[in-house]
Amino acid sequence: SIYEKNNAMNALDKKINEYFQGLVVRKDLVKAVKGNAIVPTYVLEYLLGQYCATNDEDSIQSGIETVREILRKHYVPRNEAGLIRSMIKEKGWHKVIDKISVDLNEKTDAYEATFSNLGIKKVLVDSTTVKAHPKLLVGGVWCIADVEYDFNEDKTTTPWILATLKPIQLSHFDFDSYIEARRQFTTDEWIDLLIQSIGFNPELFGKRSKLLQLLRLVPFCERNYNIIELGPKGTGKSHIYSEFSPHGILVSGGEVTVAKLFVNNSTGKIGLVGYWDVVAFDEFAGKKKRADKALVDIMKNYMANKSFSRGIETLGAEASMAFVGNTQHTVPYMLKHADLFDDLPEQYHDSAFLDRVHFYLPGWEVDIIRGEMFSNGYGFVVDYLAEILRSLRNHDFSDRYQEHFTLSSDISTRDRDGIHKTFSGLMKILFPEGEATKEEIQAILHFAIEGRKRVKDQLMRIDSTYADVRFSYEDGEGKTFSVKTLEEEEYPRYYHRTIGDGSEENELKSPVKTDISAKESVEPAEEQPQAGHVAYQENQRGISYQTLFGPYLTGAQKITLTDPYIRLFYQARNLMEFLETIARIKPDDEEVSVHLVTVEDEFKGDQQEEYFQKIQEAAAPIGINFSWEFSKDEGLHARHIVTDTGWKILLDRGLDIFQRYEMSDAFSFSNRLQEYRPCKAFEVTYLQ
């Protein structure tokens, strides 16, 4: 069957089904049932949750057929609306799945519904239904509804009658059971469960990349949280806001008005922020886009004070704001010529507005979505997770770090608010039971500070009146931890440049780093190698074997590489690229011997030998004598490079420093040049 998984259910999937029975669904089923139905994921998963929330294959098969049958019979495709209207007339009634919105007709003092796909309007709705489901009044809600047809000679009445209406949302959940089940999972298992819940295969993401994905959930569990994500196209920026939760709404950035978002002063009708937990602005970037200055001013006030005015009345709301848009330039280009907010419309490229943003999610670190990234494992029915996140809005975890850490006194109140909100949101998502270790709390706090620092560092470029801030924190023993953004590590030459005066040759705000962690050159063989230790962050780019090893291998005639994990194809390819580095720096009239010490693969030793023989044959004609040996020490864990010139390079990950990339794509720069690959988190120590 095409629905059977390629391999047996793994241990995590079994655990997920054991502790969340009936609340999880296999994520590949959504595609299997969707067909041509243009409905959000949470609608499909609501139905799958009714019939397929199980790990029994037979039940899944029959459940899929049931959901398909429901969609076939009751979902209204726009191109078949006339046929379904005719069916309702002939049969007298029919159950439909459609997006329904309601308006008050003041002339008749009645509520009237509009069915988006079915194409019928002025369908009477009773007040009780509207009071029970107020979101019908703003933006509309996906529902299962019984529609009846009763023709009347009176031309002022509509023949369409709404008999019953049920929003497609979870009706109840047990929060205490959720908390208790969380305790059965390790932190890594829980993160993987959440990544599978939003539809991705966690094996293809590093820890930092997983956290970036989960940050998109913070607006759903944190009130009045303002997040911006700018980055390349195709990274799924808007997906989470349009598909994931019935409590979020995605609007086009160019179509927002004061009346739609906040209040219509002529009618007194409250806008989106009064009814939705998250209002996300799609396609927010675009320099040529125009924005209403009055709207920007009201948004500034709302984002800072959680309130807005309706005439003489001031109203509060708790909707979080998410701004997503595409960047036109690379990060180093933006840092050299402008700032990381450069692509925003002029009215929003305003320091007072941007200062209200709590976290800048670096969209350039998020992978462009590829087919193999989707999960076929089990995750929460998204509607269930959406309700959990909504209930977590009533909790506050922002002080949970204070037992272990203290923020620098430099950090202003507004910076502190941003850090606290991000920290609180991530804690709720990862540790809703509140049980995190000091190290786990530190990782989240560091991440929260980095996201706010990214905002503040750009504000200091835009507006010179902002004071310099030391983004750091201390532990209970007085040890200080400074926080840097990843771009700051990657592009120190451009990061601290002040653009305000428009000059090309500007003074740097802080001296360029001179330690070896600041290497940027692609051709560093001329550098004098230095002893030292350097750590690289996950998703960092601009790194290659040439920059890491080139200066230390220059002049060596004997090199020994010890790495127990040169077994699979991609690991053998890493070895080949290591030899390519040696080939670049080796004089043509010299020969170099390279010896590999590794461990024989228990199951594919023959294939491993074949890789090494091919490498040996390829290397010999260019003056590299490659040899290898299989260590008898099965517990070999050391990974290092030793040269006959006296250098020893300790590698905590060996040669396996790069994240997954398309090895078969000849037109991918990450395939052809190491500098364009995001790396894993790793450390290197150079000893002489």
XYZ file of C-alpha atoms in Angstrom:
688
model
C 0.000 0.000 0.000
C 1.229 3.539 -0.733
C 0.243 4.441 2.824
C 2.523 1.875 4.463
C 5.651 3.350 5.954
C 8.946 2.436 4.368
C 10.189 0.922 7.585
C 8.779 -0.293 10.852
C 7.548 2.333 13.258
C 10.540 3.742 15.108
C 10.871 3.954 18.871
C 9.784 7.598 19.034
C 6.628 6.948 17.003
C 5.742 4.049 19.291
C 6.232 6.251 22.344
C 4.133 9.033 20.805
C 1.261 6.597 20.184
C 1.571 5.158 23.676
C 1.257 8.462 25.543
C -0.904 10.472 23.133
C -3.248 7.805 21.854
C -6.031 9.275 19.742
C -4.392 12.729 19.614
C -1.750 12.064 16.963
C -1.849 11.305 13.286
C 0.661 10.115 10.715
C 1.732 13.230 8.891
C 2.009 11.779 5.395
C -1.738 11.018 5.467
C -2.608 14.694 4.952
C -1.199 14.603 1.420
C -2.866 11.249 0.819
C -6.349 12.647 1.494
C -6.004 16.237 0.328
C -6.449 15.645 -3.397
C -7.655 18.889 -4.978
C -9.371 20.171 -1.821
C -8.104 23.692 -1.118
C -8.496 23.607 2.644
C -6.074 24.346 5.488
C -4.105 21.493 7.046
C -5.969 21.847 10.337
C -9.264 21.070 8.557
C -7.848 17.872 7.049
C -6.196 16.850 10.303
C -9.424 17.520 12.182
C -11.064 14.897 9.981
C -8.060 12.553 10.137
C -8.112 12.940 13.911
C -11.693 11.678 13.936
C -10.965 8.568 11.874
C -7.183 7.953 11.665
C -5.771 8.844 15.110
C -4.316 5.370 15.534
C -1.264 3.310 14.621
C -3.304 0.329 13.450
C -2.702 0.005 9.698
C -6.141 -1.444 8.891
C -7.887 1.320 10.813
C -5.726 3.921 9.048
C -6.663 2.472 5.648
C -10.384 2.511 6.355
C -10.084 5.933 8.017
C -8.411 7.397 4.934
C -11.207 6.102 2.749
C -13.785 7.564 5.143
C -12.110 11.001 5.123
C -11.799 10.905 1.343
C -15.480 10.035 1.079
C -16.411 12.910 3.424
C -14.358 15.357 1.340
C -15.776 13.970 -1.905
C -19.351 14.307 -0.700
C -19.224 17.455 1.404
C -16.279 19.688 0.477
C -17.381 22.376 -1.978
C -14.904 23.012 -4.828
C -15.633 26.426 -6.330
C -15.949 25.036 -9.843
C -18.715 22.670 -8.684
C -20.675 25.171 -6.566
C -23.529 25.349 -9.088
C -23.895 21.564 -9.082
C -24.028 21.430 -5.269
C -26.543 24.301 -5.081
C -28.711 22.334 -7.498
C -28.324 19.202 -5.355
C -29.473 21.120 -2.254
C -32.518 22.438 -4.162
C -33.508 18.994 -5.450
C -32.785 17.091 -2.220
C -33.943 19.834 0.135
C -30.729 19.829 2.206
C -27.067 18.878 2.107
C -24.091 18.882 4.512
C -21.183 21.030 3.281
C -17.611 21.826 4.367
C -16.954 25.478 3.549
C -15.509 28.717 4.917
C -18.378 30.745 6.372
C -18.374 34.415 7.353
C -21.218 36.378 8.966
C -22.265 40.041 8.816
C -24.948 41.975 10.641
C -27.540 43.477 8.310
C -28.623 46.619 10.200
C -31.622 47.178 7.894
C -33.223 43.867 8.817
C -31.548 43.509 12.243
C -30.424 40.012 11.286
C -27.147 38.109 10.963
C -26.440 36.866 7.444
C -23.904 34.231 6.419
C -21.838 34.040 3.250
C -20.495 30.663 2.072
C -17.129 31.283 0.423
C -17.002 28.363 -2.026
C -20.698 27.532 -2.326
C -21.334 31.108 -3.445
C -24.518 31.800 -1.472
C -25.156 34.935 0.590
C -27.693 36.418 3.007
C -28.278 33.064 4.705
C -29.933 33.786 8.059
C -27.996 32.874 11.192
C -29.421 33.030 14.716
C -27.776 35.218 17.379
C -26.953 32.234 19.591
C -24.688 30.748 16.908
C -22.886 34.069 16.392
C -22.350 34.544 20.144
C -20.946 31.020 20.412
C -18.579 31.537 17.462
C -17.698 35.277 17.203
C -14.866 34.658 14.705
C -17.575 34.145 12.095
C -17.790 37.948 12.135
C -14.117 38.536 11.283
C -12.354 36.655 8.537
C -14.639 33.633 8.538
C -14.318 30.105 9.895
C -14.167 26.684 8.253
C -17.294 24.786 9.261
C -19.362 21.694 8.652
C -22.885 22.991 8.050
C -26.300 21.633 7.090
C -27.822 23.864 4.413
C -31.508 23.630 3.508
C -33.428 25.054 0.545
C -37.016 26.338 0.916
C -38.201 28.573 -1.899
C -40.508 31.455 -0.978
C -42.393 33.842 -3.274
C -41.285 36.734 -1.070
C -38.353 38.263 -2.957
C -36.969 39.883 0.187
C -36.144 36.499 1.741
C -33.502 33.991 0.679
C -34.393 30.342 0.058
C -31.203 29.206 1.776
C -31.490 28.159 5.421
C -28.647 27.319 7.788
C -29.918 24.381 9.843
C -26.783 23.501 11.831
C -23.247 24.833 11.978
C -20.171 23.293 13.603
C -16.762 25.003 13.355
C -13.940 22.594 12.531
C -12.102 22.932 15.802
C -11.293 20.667 18.701
C -14.108 20.825 21.242
C -12.139 19.870 24.380
C -8.782 18.630 25.647
C -7.166 17.619 28.939
C -4.252 19.958 29.706
C -3.117 18.017 32.788
C -2.775 14.821 30.729
C -0.665 16.736 28.202
C 1.684 17.925 30.959
C 1.946 14.449 32.467
C 2.682 12.851 29.081
C 5.383 15.483 28.381
C 7.303 14.152 31.391
C 7.708 10.787 29.649
C 9.812 12.303 26.847
C 13.401 13.511 26.851
C 13.980 17.071 25.603
C 15.315 15.807 22.248
C 12.371 13.421 21.830
C 9.909 16.195 22.619
C 11.498 18.587 20.139
C 11.351 15.859 17.467
C 7.674 15.219 18.258
C 6.923 18.934 17.792
C 8.900 19.078 14.531
C 6.951 16.053 13.257
C 3.743 17.775 14.375
C 4.412 20.708 12.049
C 5.102 18.200 9.283
C 8.895 17.908 9.039
C 11.354 15.037 9.385
C 13.503 15.953 12.428
C 16.437 13.853 11.169
C 17.093 16.484 8.494
C 17.363 19.407 10.933
C 20.021 20.420 13.442
C 19.128 21.619 16.945
C 19.303 25.312 16.036
C 17.236 24.789 12.874
C 14.589 22.957 14.914
C 14.392 25.862 17.356
C 13.975 28.317 14.473
C 11.002 26.282 13.216
C 9.461 26.132 16.701
C 9.910 29.887 17.171
C 7.143 30.336 14.620
C 4.794 28.812 17.225
C 5.614 31.364 19.950
C 2.973 33.923 18.774
C 0.322 31.242 19.338
C 1.249 30.700 23.003
C 2.455 34.186 23.984
C 0.116 37.184 24.123
C 1.045 40.374 22.260
C 4.228 38.865 20.823
C 5.720 40.641 17.807
C 7.970 38.631 15.510
C 9.430 39.365 12.088
C 10.892 36.846 9.651
C 12.621 38.018 6.496
C 14.463 35.636 4.213
C 14.575 33.964 0.784
C 11.486 32.609 -0.960
C 10.251 29.067 -0.422
C 11.180 28.530 3.237
C 7.593 28.122 4.505
C 7.402 31.483 6.294
C 3.644 31.955 5.945
C 2.592 28.291 6.056
C 2.399 28.031 9.833
C 0.086 31.049 10.074
C -2.308 29.999 7.307
C -2.461 26.225 7.789
C -1.546 25.395 11.348
C -4.128 26.849 13.701
C -7.772 27.962 13.599
C -6.722 30.784 15.962
C -4.399 32.506 13.497
C -5.210 34.483 10.371
C -2.909 35.370 7.477
C -3.580 38.641 5.701
C -1.774 40.238 2.803
C 0.436 43.055 4.080
C -0.774 45.385 1.354
C -4.489 44.881 2.039
C -4.611 45.840 5.703
C -6.568 48.898 6.815
C -7.157 50.476 10.219
C -10.801 49.405 10.039
C -9.963 45.793 9.161
C -7.205 45.416 11.724
C -8.350 47.532 14.686
C -11.706 49.291 14.534
C -14.151 50.720 12.018
C -14.964 54.121 13.526
C -18.123 54.560 11.446
C -19.697 51.299 12.645
C -17.769 50.729 15.867
C -16.966 47.192 14.684
C -13.784 45.712 16.173
C -11.189 44.365 13.724
C -8.971 41.291 13.561
C -6.885 41.957 16.682
C -9.999 41.633 18.822
C -10.815 38.087 17.730
C -7.665 36.271 16.607
C -4.705 35.071 18.675
C -2.255 35.729 15.840
C -2.523 38.162 12.947
C 0.198 37.459 10.392
C 1.094 39.826 7.564
C 2.159 38.008 4.413
C 4.395 39.567 1.762
C 5.258 42.301 4.241
C 8.501 43.233 2.483
C 8.775 45.316 -0.658
C 10.400 48.751 -0.753
C 7.924 50.137 -3.277
C 4.852 49.163 -1.272
C 2.949 51.995 0.331
C 1.494 51.836 3.812
C -1.056 54.078 5.477
C 0.833 56.258 7.984
C -2.189 56.304 10.305
C -2.129 52.490 10.331
C 1.595 52.426 11.127
C 1.059 54.858 14.018
C -1.800 52.814 15.490
C 0.253 49.618 15.088
C 3.168 51.230 16.934
C 0.891 52.110 19.824
C -0.772 48.692 19.864
C 2.524 46.762 19.693
C 3.897 48.791 22.613
C 0.801 49.199 24.812
C -1.501 46.310 23.751
C -4.308 48.808 23.172
C -5.929 50.985 20.528
C -8.579 53.715 20.483
C -12.174 53.616 19.315
C -13.276 57.226 19.362
C -12.975 58.295 23.002
C -12.750 54.682 24.208
C -9.469 52.780 24.597
C -9.655 49.039 23.958
C -7.160 46.311 24.788
C -6.401 43.197 22.741
C -3.952 40.324 22.958
C -3.357 39.324 19.341
C 0.280 38.649 18.496
C 1.704 40.126 15.310
C 3.847 38.198 12.832
C 5.447 39.918 9.842
C 6.858 37.723 7.071
C 8.448 38.760 3.805
C 11.094 37.957 1.225
C 14.551 39.499 1.081
C 16.063 40.560 -2.245
C 19.744 40.465 -1.259
C 22.224 38.286 0.601
C 23.012 38.952 4.263
C 26.556 40.304 3.639
C 25.187 42.602 0.904
C 22.546 44.000 3.272
C 25.093 44.415 6.065
C 27.546 46.201 3.786
C 25.091 48.520 2.044
C 22.106 48.961 4.363
C 20.651 46.862 7.184
C 18.706 43.621 7.684
C 15.372 45.502 7.562
C 16.304 46.989 4.192
C 13.502 45.296 2.222
C 10.638 46.721 4.287
C 8.356 49.456 2.904
C 9.550 52.950 3.793
C 6.789 53.579 6.367
C 7.743 50.438 8.288
C 11.492 51.030 7.952
C 11.096 53.208 11.000
C 13.075 52.780 14.204
C 10.074 53.429 16.486
C 8.053 50.705 14.744
C 10.894 48.179 14.550
C 11.836 48.713 18.196
C 8.512 47.042 19.083
C 9.625 43.781 17.434
C 10.580 41.186 20.043
C 12.446 38.745 17.812
C 13.946 38.813 14.315
C 13.886 35.270 12.954
C 16.747 34.968 10.426
C 14.886 33.501 7.452
C 18.154 33.014 5.544
C 19.016 30.230 8.001
C 15.831 28.289 7.213
C 16.152 25.662 4.491
C 14.137 26.015 1.288
C 11.446 23.334 1.543
C 12.234 20.131 -0.369
C 10.144 17.000 -0.785
C 12.277 14.763 1.416
C 11.949 17.177 4.357
C 8.356 16.163 5.052
C 7.686 13.635 7.792
C 5.940 10.296 7.564
C 6.144 9.941 11.330
C 3.510 10.675 13.951
C 2.743 14.129 15.295
C -0.039 15.893 17.136
C -3.237 16.559 15.256
C -2.417 20.227 14.677
C -5.770 21.359 16.024
C -4.980 19.672 19.347
C -1.580 21.369 19.553
C -3.187 24.685 18.575
C -5.591 24.412 21.540
C -2.726 23.502 23.887
C -0.722 26.514 22.729
C -3.764 28.725 23.132
C -4.287 27.587 26.713
C -0.590 28.294 27.434
C -1.256 31.985 26.717
C -2.615 32.114 30.280
C 0.785 31.107 31.727
C 3.910 33.217 32.201
C 7.328 31.551 32.186
C 9.365 34.727 31.651
C 11.081 34.601 35.066
C 12.128 30.940 34.968
C 15.765 31.797 34.172
C 16.243 34.126 37.144
C 17.160 31.338 39.543
C 20.297 30.705 37.462
C 21.045 33.841 35.395
C 20.906 37.643 35.516
C 20.636 39.878 32.432
C 23.205 42.625 31.955
C 22.168 45.972 33.464
C 22.890 47.515 30.015
C 19.779 45.857 28.591
C 16.877 48.336 28.402
C 13.294 47.661 29.482
C 12.124 47.198 25.901
C 14.999 44.835 25.100
C 14.261 42.955 28.306
C 10.569 42.606 27.370
C 11.505 41.108 24.015
C 13.917 38.644 25.604
C 11.398 37.694 28.305
C 8.582 37.062 25.844
C 10.669 34.871 23.558
C 12.119 32.981 26.514
C 8.660 32.471 28.019
C 7.204 31.258 24.708
C 9.972 28.753 24.030
C 9.809 27.474 27.618
C 6.059 26.889 27.261
C 6.568 24.995 24.010
C 9.517 22.871 25.159
C 8.981 22.597 28.925
C 5.277 23.186 29.661
C 5.759 21.245 32.901
C 8.469 23.750 33.905
C 11.174 21.154 34.451
C 14.298 22.243 32.576
C 17.972 21.918 33.520
C 20.233 24.937 33.941
C 21.919 24.119 30.600
C 18.557 23.889 28.788
C 17.406 27.189 30.305
C 20.691 28.808 29.275
C 20.326 27.621 25.660
C 16.824 29.125 25.419
C 17.855 32.387 27.119
C 20.872 32.735 24.800
C 18.632 32.171 21.774
C 16.045 34.717 22.997
C 18.742 37.354 23.560
C 20.211 36.740 20.095
C 16.858 37.371 18.378
C 16.351 40.693 20.179
C 19.998 41.686 19.629
C 19.487 41.190 15.890
C 16.701 43.801 16.055
C 18.666 46.248 18.200
C 21.879 46.019 16.199
C 19.989 46.996 13.056
C 18.176 49.830 14.867
C 21.567 51.275 15.807
C 22.418 51.408 12.089
C 19.134 53.105 11.209
C 19.051 55.585 14.101
C 22.298 56.832 15.658
C 20.488 58.035 18.800
C 20.237 54.468 20.124
C 22.871 53.765 22.751
C 25.243 50.841 22.380
C 24.067 47.816 24.401
C 26.071 44.964 25.864
C 23.882 41.897 25.315
C 25.144 39.518 27.968
C 24.084 37.656 31.093
C 25.743 36.264 34.219
C 25.347 33.001 36.063
C 25.244 32.653 39.846
C 29.019 32.312 40.031
C 29.634 35.642 38.334
C 30.666 34.215 34.960
C 29.615 36.492 32.084
C 28.282 35.141 28.774
C 28.287 37.517 25.801
C 25.764 36.930 23.029
C 26.508 37.413 19.340
C 24.267 36.869 16.364
C 25.356 34.285 13.828
C 25.812 37.008 11.183
C 28.160 38.791 13.557
C 30.334 35.668 13.694
C 30.196 35.153 9.926
C 30.671 38.721 8.671
C 32.519 40.751 11.343
C 33.910 43.129 8.703
C 30.417 44.322 7.769
C 28.347 43.679 10.872
C 29.552 46.629 12.945
C 29.653 49.098 10.072
C 27.570 52.237 10.630
C 25.512 53.109 7.561
C 23.830 56.260 8.883
C 26.133 58.771 7.160
C 25.946 57.019 3.782
C 29.721 56.865 3.487
C 31.362 53.820 1.931
C 34.423 54.048 4.193
C 32.837 54.194 7.628
C 34.476 53.703 10.960
C 33.742 50.404 12.639
C 31.885 50.639 15.925
C 34.105 47.959 17.407
C 37.469 46.586 16.321
C 37.516 43.713 13.858
C 38.221 40.422 15.550
C 41.734 39.163 15.063
C 41.369 35.720 16.622
C 41.175 32.693 14.353
C 37.383 32.413 14.750
C 37.061 35.465 12.515
C 38.489 33.782 9.417
C 36.562 34.862 6.367
C 38.957 34.488 3.468
C 38.313 31.700 1.022
C 42.022 31.541 0.265
C 43.653 31.512 3.719
C 46.743 29.500 2.802
C 48.807 32.676 3.167
C 47.706 33.137 6.787
C 50.115 32.250 9.531
C 48.593 29.329 11.415
C 48.051 29.869 15.110
C 47.396 27.507 17.978
C 43.996 27.939 19.610
C 40.440 26.754 19.963
C 37.414 27.843 17.945
C 33.719 26.909 18.093
C 31.361 27.264 15.134
C 27.598 27.686 15.431
C 25.012 25.589 13.673
C 23.908 27.107 10.319
C 27.140 29.133 10.000
C 28.294 29.448 6.391
C 31.538 30.508 4.749
C 33.438 27.546 6.200
C 35.473 25.039 4.214
C 38.238 22.509 4.761
C 40.455 25.096 3.065
C 39.745 27.751 5.722
C 39.880 25.223 8.586
C 42.932 23.171 7.592
C 44.727 24.871 4.690
C 47.293 26.921 6.671
C 48.032 23.973 8.972
C 48.567 21.411 6.209
C 50.786 23.640 4.052
C 54.286 22.164 3.773
C 53.334 18.804 5.333
C 54.506 15.661 3.535
C 52.907 13.152 5.889
C 49.362 13.625 7.172
C 47.428 11.162 9.328
C 43.647 11.503 9.647
C 41.921 9.556 12.426
C 38.137 9.416 12.077
C 36.084 6.304 12.974
C 33.166 7.431 10.804
C 34.354 7.240 7.205
C 31.894 4.548 6.186
C 28.900 5.844 4.245
C 29.010 7.483 0.829
C 28.703 11.068 2.093
C 31.517 10.428 4.602
C 33.754 9.064 1.825
C 32.904 12.154 -0.198
C 34.025 14.306 2.768
C 37.328 12.406 2.695
C 37.671 13.084 -1.036
C 37.083 16.811 -0.437
C 39.751 16.717 2.294
C 42.208 15.334 -0.277
C 41.096 18.028 -2.743
C 42.131 20.625 -0.140
C 45.584 19.025 0.064
C 45.775 18.972 -3.748
C 45.156 22.756 -3.847
C 47.965 23.647 -1.448
C 50.511 20.989 -2.517
C 53.283 22.126 -4.906
C 53.074 20.227 -8.203
C 56.595 18.888 -7.803
C 56.017 17.437 -4.316
C 54.258 14.294 -3.084
C 52.186 13.990 0.078
C 51.282 10.816 1.954
C 47.841 10.765 3.581
C 46.996 7.881 5.921
C 43.466 7.254 7.235
C 42.764 5.402 10.482
C 39.090 4.446 10.703
C 36.750 1.634 11.791
C 35.413 -1.045 9.444
C 31.664 -0.935 8.919
C 30.021 -4.009 10.411
C 27.641 -4.516 7.510
C 29.105 -2.683 4.506
C 32.865 -3.205 4.887
C 33.254 -4.306 1.260
C 31.629 -1.111 -0.028
C 33.802 0.937 2.335
C 36.962 -0.713 0.891
C 35.696 -0.028 -2.619
C 35.348 3.697 -1.835
C 38.914 3.834 -0.472
C 40.367 2.003 -3.480
C 38.695 4.439 -5.876
C 40.001 7.400 -3.863
C 43.485 5.864 -3.839
C 43.426 5.396 -7.628
C 42.210 8.962 -8.201
C 44.778 10.526 -5.833
C 47.914 8.732 -7.049
C 48.352 10.552 -10.406
C 48.348 13.980 -8.736
C 50.992 13.087 -6.155
C 48.849 12.143 -3.145
C 49.651 8.676 -1.806
C 46.515 7.644 0.041
C 46.485 4.627 2.370
C 44.166 3.382 5.094
C 43.902 0.978 7.976
C 40.999 -0.341 10.047
C 41.631 0.106 13.750
C 41.158 -2.949 15.944
C 39.886 -0.649 18.673
C 36.105 -0.840 18.171
C 35.662 1.884 20.776
C 37.769 4.344 18.762
C 36.256 7.800 19.211
C 39.238 10.089 18.581
C 38.996 12.403 15.587
C 42.070 14.375 14.669
C 44.625 15.289 12.003
C 48.397 14.994 12.673
C 51.076 16.412 10.348
C 54.813 15.843 10.167
C 55.243 19.613 10.572
C 54.148 19.363 14.209
C 50.465 20.294 14.044
C 47.684 18.308 15.673
C 44.115 19.375 14.878
C 41.433 18.000 17.216
C 37.989 17.705 15.589
C 34.984 16.931 17.762
C 32.947 15.923 14.662
C 35.766 14.716 12.413
C 35.175 15.701 8.787
C 31.390 15.523 9.254
C 30.840 19.254 9.788
C 28.258 20.040 7.090
C 24.506 19.704 7.192
C 22.669 17.663 4.597
C 22.763 19.102 1.079
C 21.807 17.952 -2.418
C 24.803 15.825 -3.475
C 23.256 14.866 -6.800
C 22.308 18.396 -7.881
C 25.000 19.603 -10.282
C 23.418 23.073 -10.314
C 23.542 23.622 -6.547
C 26.318 25.822 -5.154
C 26.144 23.996 -1.818
C 26.994 20.827 -3.739
C 29.931 22.349 -5.568
C 31.400 24.746 -2.951
C 31.693 24.025 0.753
C 31.480 27.724 1.633
C 27.785 27.726 0.666
C 26.811 24.851 2.953
C 25.391 25.487 6.425
C 27.459 23.640 8.978
C 26.628 21.676 12.093
C 27.750 22.974 15.482
C 31.362 21.853 15.964
C 34.664 22.776 17.605
C 38.285 22.630 16.457
C 41.461 22.813 18.563
C 44.837 23.532 16.958
C 47.862 22.253 18.910
C 51.563 22.579 18.058
